[in-house]
Amino acid sequence: PELAEESFSEYHLYTLDRPATLRDRETQSLTMLETREVKFTPRYLVRPGTAVAAQLEFVNAKENGLGLPVAGGRVRVFEGDASGAGQFAGESSVRHVAAGEKFTVELGNAFDLAAERKVLAERRISDREREVEIEIELRNRKSVDVTFTVEEPVGGDSQVVKTTHEPRRKDANTLEWKL
């Protein structure tokens, strides 16, 4: 059975609808939400020095199969294979997620996607300035089109001088491209 949830101060309380006995030095895992179908958006994240991360983005909304506060913990993902049988696709830890919020579950590295980052040129302009030319090659060996999200860290007061695709400033220290 699912746990009952109620708000309390700045927290949420979860109540099991039956007694649970813990013996001395025993640990038990309790299921907070039963398995359900939820809508998600696949995301393929590229960061310097790492493989392409396979992620699933969720919006915690009723129309997507959720819509209730999700306590932080382990989330397991199962997807149907070619025969329709549910196969374990991965698991990840998530933070507490309020209803209506977006969250991401990381499944591991994408097998059929690759990214290669090369520093083509680096020039020191002054003690505080430098110019770097970077090339990122993305390869998709899947049979379907995908969108890569490329994140590039930038420090201080940075400026993109030349680019093949316009970035978006994700935060003060990160540029992001969706390709």
mmCIF file of C-alpha atoms in Angstrom:
data_model
loop_
_atom_site.group_PDB
_atom_site.id
_atom_site.type_symbol
_atom_site.label_atom_id
_atom_site.label_comp_id
_atom_site.label_asym_id
_atom_site.label_seq_id
_atom_site.Cartn_x
_atom_site.Cartn_y
_atom_site.Cartn_z
ATOM 1 C CA PRO A 1 0.000 0.000 0.000
ATOM 2 C CA GLU A 2 1.040 3.577 -0.609
ATOM 3 C CA LEU A 3 1.966 5.761 2.318
ATOM 4 C CA ALA A 4 -0.420 8.525 3.392
ATOM 5 C CA GLU A 5 1.177 11.960 3.121
ATOM 6 C CA GLU A 6 0.403 15.184 4.956
ATOM 7 C CA SER A 7 2.087 18.575 5.221
ATOM 8 C CA PHE A 8 3.554 19.579 8.565
ATOM 9 C CA SER A 9 5.397 22.877 9.049
ATOM 10 C CA GLU A 10 8.116 22.880 6.350
ATOM 11 C CA TYR A 11 8.054 19.084 6.066
ATOM 12 C CA HIS A 12 5.880 16.233 4.870
ATOM 13 C CA LEU A 13 4.875 13.309 7.064
ATOM 14 C CA TYR A 14 4.362 9.854 5.568
ATOM 15 C CA THR A 15 2.269 7.283 7.440
ATOM 16 C CA LEU A 16 2.171 3.567 6.706
ATOM 17 C CA ASP A 17 -1.373 2.172 6.945
ATOM 18 C CA ARG A 18 -0.233 -0.916 8.878
ATOM 19 C CA PRO A 19 2.227 -1.687 11.682
ATOM 20 C CA ALA A 20 5.875 -2.298 10.769
ATOM 21 C CA THR A 21 8.111 -4.125 13.211
ATOM 22 C CA LEU A 22 11.865 -3.583 13.229
ATOM 23 C CA ARG A 23 13.973 -6.080 15.136
ATOM 24 C CA ASP A 24 17.217 -5.094 16.848
ATOM 25 C CA ARG A 25 19.729 -3.767 14.227
ATOM 26 C CA GLU A 26 17.292 -4.434 11.390
ATOM 27 C CA THR A 27 16.724 -2.122 8.429
ATOM 28 C CA GLN A 28 13.688 -2.259 6.166
ATOM 29 C CA SER A 29 12.934 -0.495 2.910
ATOM 30 C CA LEU A 30 9.362 0.643 2.452
ATOM 31 C CA THR A 31 7.790 1.423 -0.913
ATOM 32 C CA MET A 32 6.425 4.952 -0.901
ATOM 33 C CA LEU A 33 4.713 4.835 -4.305
ATOM 34 C CA GLU A 34 3.583 1.759 -6.170
ATOM 35 C CA THR A 35 4.698 1.250 -9.747
ATOM 36 C CA ARG A 36 2.872 3.506 -12.182
ATOM 37 C CA GLU A 37 3.195 4.712 -15.732
ATOM 38 C CA VAL A 38 4.487 8.265 -15.960
ATOM 39 C CA LYS A 39 5.235 10.589 -18.858
ATOM 40 C CA PHE A 40 8.809 11.775 -19.241
ATOM 41 C CA THR A 41 11.137 13.492 -21.685
ATOM 42 C CA PRO A 42 14.441 11.795 -22.529
ATOM 43 C CA ARG A 43 17.499 14.016 -22.103
ATOM 44 C CA TYR A 44 21.058 13.359 -23.248
ATOM 45 C CA LEU A 45 23.517 15.516 -21.334
ATOM 46 C CA VAL A 46 27.053 16.257 -22.516
ATOM 47 C CA ARG A 47 29.567 17.732 -20.061
ATOM 48 C CA PRO A 48 33.335 18.040 -20.522
ATOM 49 C CA GLY A 49 35.262 14.888 -19.638
ATOM 50 C CA THR A 50 32.235 12.622 -19.277
ATOM 51 C CA ALA A 51 30.264 10.206 -21.434
ATOM 52 C CA VAL A 52 26.823 11.221 -22.683
ATOM 53 C CA ALA A 53 24.485 10.881 -19.694
ATOM 54 C CA ALA A 54 21.057 9.325 -20.335
ATOM 55 C CA GLN A 55 18.458 11.096 -18.221
ATOM 56 C CA LEU A 56 14.687 11.259 -17.905
ATOM 57 C CA GLU A 57 13.013 14.574 -17.106
ATOM 58 C CA PHE A 58 9.694 14.505 -15.287
ATOM 59 C CA VAL A 59 7.185 17.160 -14.340
ATOM 60 C CA ASN A 60 5.520 16.068 -11.093
ATOM 61 C CA ALA A 61 1.968 16.638 -12.318
ATOM 62 C CA LYS A 62 -1.212 14.552 -12.184
ATOM 63 C CA GLU A 63 -1.546 14.560 -16.002
ATOM 64 C CA ASN A 64 1.919 12.936 -16.165
ATOM 65 C CA GLY A 65 1.022 10.133 -13.735
ATOM 66 C CA LEU A 66 2.322 11.726 -10.517
ATOM 67 C CA GLY A 67 1.041 15.004 -9.010
ATOM 68 C CA LEU A 68 1.849 14.404 -5.349
ATOM 69 C CA PRO A 69 4.886 15.171 -3.188
ATOM 70 C CA VAL A 70 7.688 12.668 -3.800
ATOM 71 C CA ALA A 71 10.009 12.021 -0.875
ATOM 72 C CA GLY A 72 13.712 11.897 -1.650
ATOM 73 C CA GLY A 73 15.097 8.427 -2.195
ATOM 74 C CA ARG A 74 15.678 5.765 -4.807
ATOM 75 C CA VAL A 75 13.665 5.712 -8.033
ATOM 76 C CA ARG A 76 13.722 2.633 -10.261
ATOM 77 C CA VAL A 77 12.817 2.916 -13.935
ATOM 78 C CA PHE A 78 11.382 0.088 -16.040
ATOM 79 C CA GLU A 79 10.633 0.384 -19.756
ATOM 80 C CA GLY A 80 8.890 -1.972 -22.140
ATOM 81 C CA ASP A 81 11.165 -3.862 -24.537
ATOM 82 C CA ALA A 82 10.263 -4.908 -28.115
ATOM 83 C CA SER A 83 7.944 -7.645 -26.782
ATOM 84 C CA GLY A 84 6.288 -5.265 -24.306
ATOM 85 C CA ALA A 85 7.869 -6.858 -21.234
ATOM 86 C CA GLY A 86 9.056 -4.400 -18.587
ATOM 87 C CA GLN A 87 12.848 -4.294 -18.360
ATOM 88 C CA PHE A 88 14.890 -2.581 -15.664
ATOM 89 C CA ALA A 89 16.360 0.559 -17.278
ATOM 90 C CA GLY A 90 18.154 2.001 -14.248
ATOM 91 C CA GLU A 91 17.810 3.624 -10.893
ATOM 92 C CA SER A 92 18.857 6.866 -9.319
ATOM 93 C CA SER A 93 18.429 8.870 -6.156
ATOM 94 C CA VAL A 94 16.226 11.938 -6.275
ATOM 95 C CA ARG A 95 15.753 14.850 -3.916
ATOM 96 C CA HIS A 96 12.361 15.672 -2.382
ATOM 97 C CA VAL A 97 10.092 16.918 -5.165
ATOM 98 C CA ALA A 98 6.982 18.998 -4.540
ATOM 99 C CA ALA A 99 3.914 18.575 -6.728
ATOM 100 C CA GLY A 100 4.240 20.689 -9.877
ATOM 101 C CA GLU A 101 8.067 20.700 -9.867
ATOM 102 C CA LYS A 102 10.404 19.311 -12.513
ATOM 103 C CA PHE A 103 13.025 16.693 -11.652
ATOM 104 C CA THR A 104 15.560 14.506 -13.447
ATOM 105 C CA VAL A 105 16.477 10.855 -13.015
ATOM 106 C CA GLU A 106 19.918 9.857 -14.291
ATOM 107 C CA LEU A 107 20.029 6.350 -15.779
ATOM 108 C CA GLY A 108 23.716 6.089 -16.661
ATOM 109 C CA ASN A 109 25.605 6.540 -19.921
ATOM 110 C CA ALA A 110 23.978 6.374 -23.340
ATOM 111 C CA PHE A 111 25.396 3.448 -25.325
ATOM 112 C CA ASP A 112 24.704 4.692 -28.872
ATOM 113 C CA LEU A 113 25.607 8.346 -28.333
ATOM 114 C CA ALA A 114 29.059 9.874 -28.118
ATOM 115 C CA ALA A 115 30.606 13.287 -27.663
ATOM 116 C CA GLU A 116 34.190 14.296 -28.279
ATOM 117 C CA ARG A 117 35.495 17.642 -27.001
ATOM 118 C CA LYS A 118 38.704 19.126 -28.429
ATOM 119 C CA VAL A 119 40.497 22.332 -27.519
ATOM 120 C CA LEU A 120 41.621 23.553 -30.957
ATOM 121 C CA ALA A 121 43.408 26.703 -29.829
ATOM 122 C CA GLU A 122 44.127 28.577 -26.627
ATOM 123 C CA ARG A 123 45.550 32.073 -26.522
ATOM 124 C CA ARG A 124 46.494 34.131 -23.486
ATOM 125 C CA ILE A 125 45.460 37.738 -24.084
ATOM 126 C CA SER A 126 46.496 39.105 -20.666
ATOM 127 C CA ASP A 127 46.976 37.901 -17.076
ATOM 128 C CA ARG A 128 43.186 37.850 -16.688
ATOM 129 C CA GLU A 129 41.998 37.058 -20.197
ATOM 130 C CA ARG A 130 42.298 34.136 -22.516
ATOM 131 C CA GLU A 131 40.608 33.001 -25.671
ATOM 132 C CA VAL A 132 39.777 29.331 -26.177
ATOM 133 C CA GLU A 133 38.498 27.647 -29.326
ATOM 134 C CA ILE A 134 36.604 24.437 -28.563
ATOM 135 C CA GLU A 135 35.046 21.908 -30.895
ATOM 136 C CA ILE A 136 32.485 19.384 -29.684
ATOM 137 C CA GLU A 137 31.604 16.549 -32.053
ATOM 138 C CA LEU A 138 28.346 14.727 -31.329
ATOM 139 C CA ARG A 139 27.578 11.284 -32.756
ATOM 140 C CA ASN A 140 24.182 9.554 -32.780
ATOM 141 C CA ARG A 141 24.245 5.841 -33.653
ATOM 142 C CA LYS A 142 20.605 5.317 -32.644
ATOM 143 C CA SER A 143 17.905 4.639 -35.232
ATOM 144 C CA VAL A 144 15.935 7.686 -33.996
ATOM 145 C CA ASP A 145 16.731 11.382 -33.772
ATOM 146 C CA VAL A 146 17.743 12.715 -30.346
ATOM 147 C CA THR A 147 18.427 16.112 -28.835
ATOM 148 C CA PHE A 148 21.747 16.596 -27.070
ATOM 149 C CA THR A 149 21.995 19.096 -24.218
ATOM 150 C CA VAL A 150 25.594 20.344 -24.147
ATOM 151 C CA GLU A 151 26.803 22.162 -21.028
ATOM 152 C CA GLU A 152 30.085 24.051 -21.051
ATOM 153 C CA PRO A 153 31.458 25.639 -17.877
ATOM 154 C CA VAL A 154 32.632 29.240 -18.208
ATOM 155 C CA GLY A 155 34.227 31.331 -15.527
ATOM 156 C CA GLY A 156 33.954 34.974 -14.610
ATOM 157 C CA ASP A 157 32.942 37.514 -17.199
ATOM 158 C CA SER A 158 32.895 35.407 -20.368
ATOM 159 C CA GLN A 159 31.850 36.146 -23.910
ATOM 160 C CA VAL A 160 31.227 33.821 -26.857
ATOM 161 C CA VAL A 161 33.087 35.306 -29.815
ATOM 162 C CA LYS A 162 32.077 32.786 -32.486
ATOM 163 C CA THR A 163 29.680 29.831 -32.462
ATOM 164 C CA THR A 164 27.871 27.585 -34.913
ATOM 165 C CA HIS A 165 24.813 27.389 -32.622
ATOM 166 C CA GLU A 166 23.593 30.018 -30.165
ATOM 167 C CA PRO A 167 23.967 29.072 -26.488
ATOM 168 C CA ARG A 168 21.697 29.907 -23.590
ATOM 169 C CA ARG A 169 23.203 30.992 -20.278
ATOM 170 C CA LYS A 170 21.956 28.347 -17.848
ATOM 171 C CA ASP A 171 23.528 30.086 -14.860
ATOM 172 C CA ALA A 172 26.455 32.407 -14.093
ATOM 173 C CA ASN A 173 29.021 29.676 -14.828
ATOM 174 C CA THR A 174 27.379 27.490 -17.480
ATOM 175 C CA LEU A 175 26.471 27.862 -21.151
ATOM 176 C CA GLU A 176 23.960 25.416 -22.620
ATOM 177 C CA TRP A 177 23.203 24.313 -26.168
ATOM 178 C CA LYS A 178 20.308 22.127 -27.324
ATOM 179 C CA LEU A 179 21.322 20.363 -30.528
#
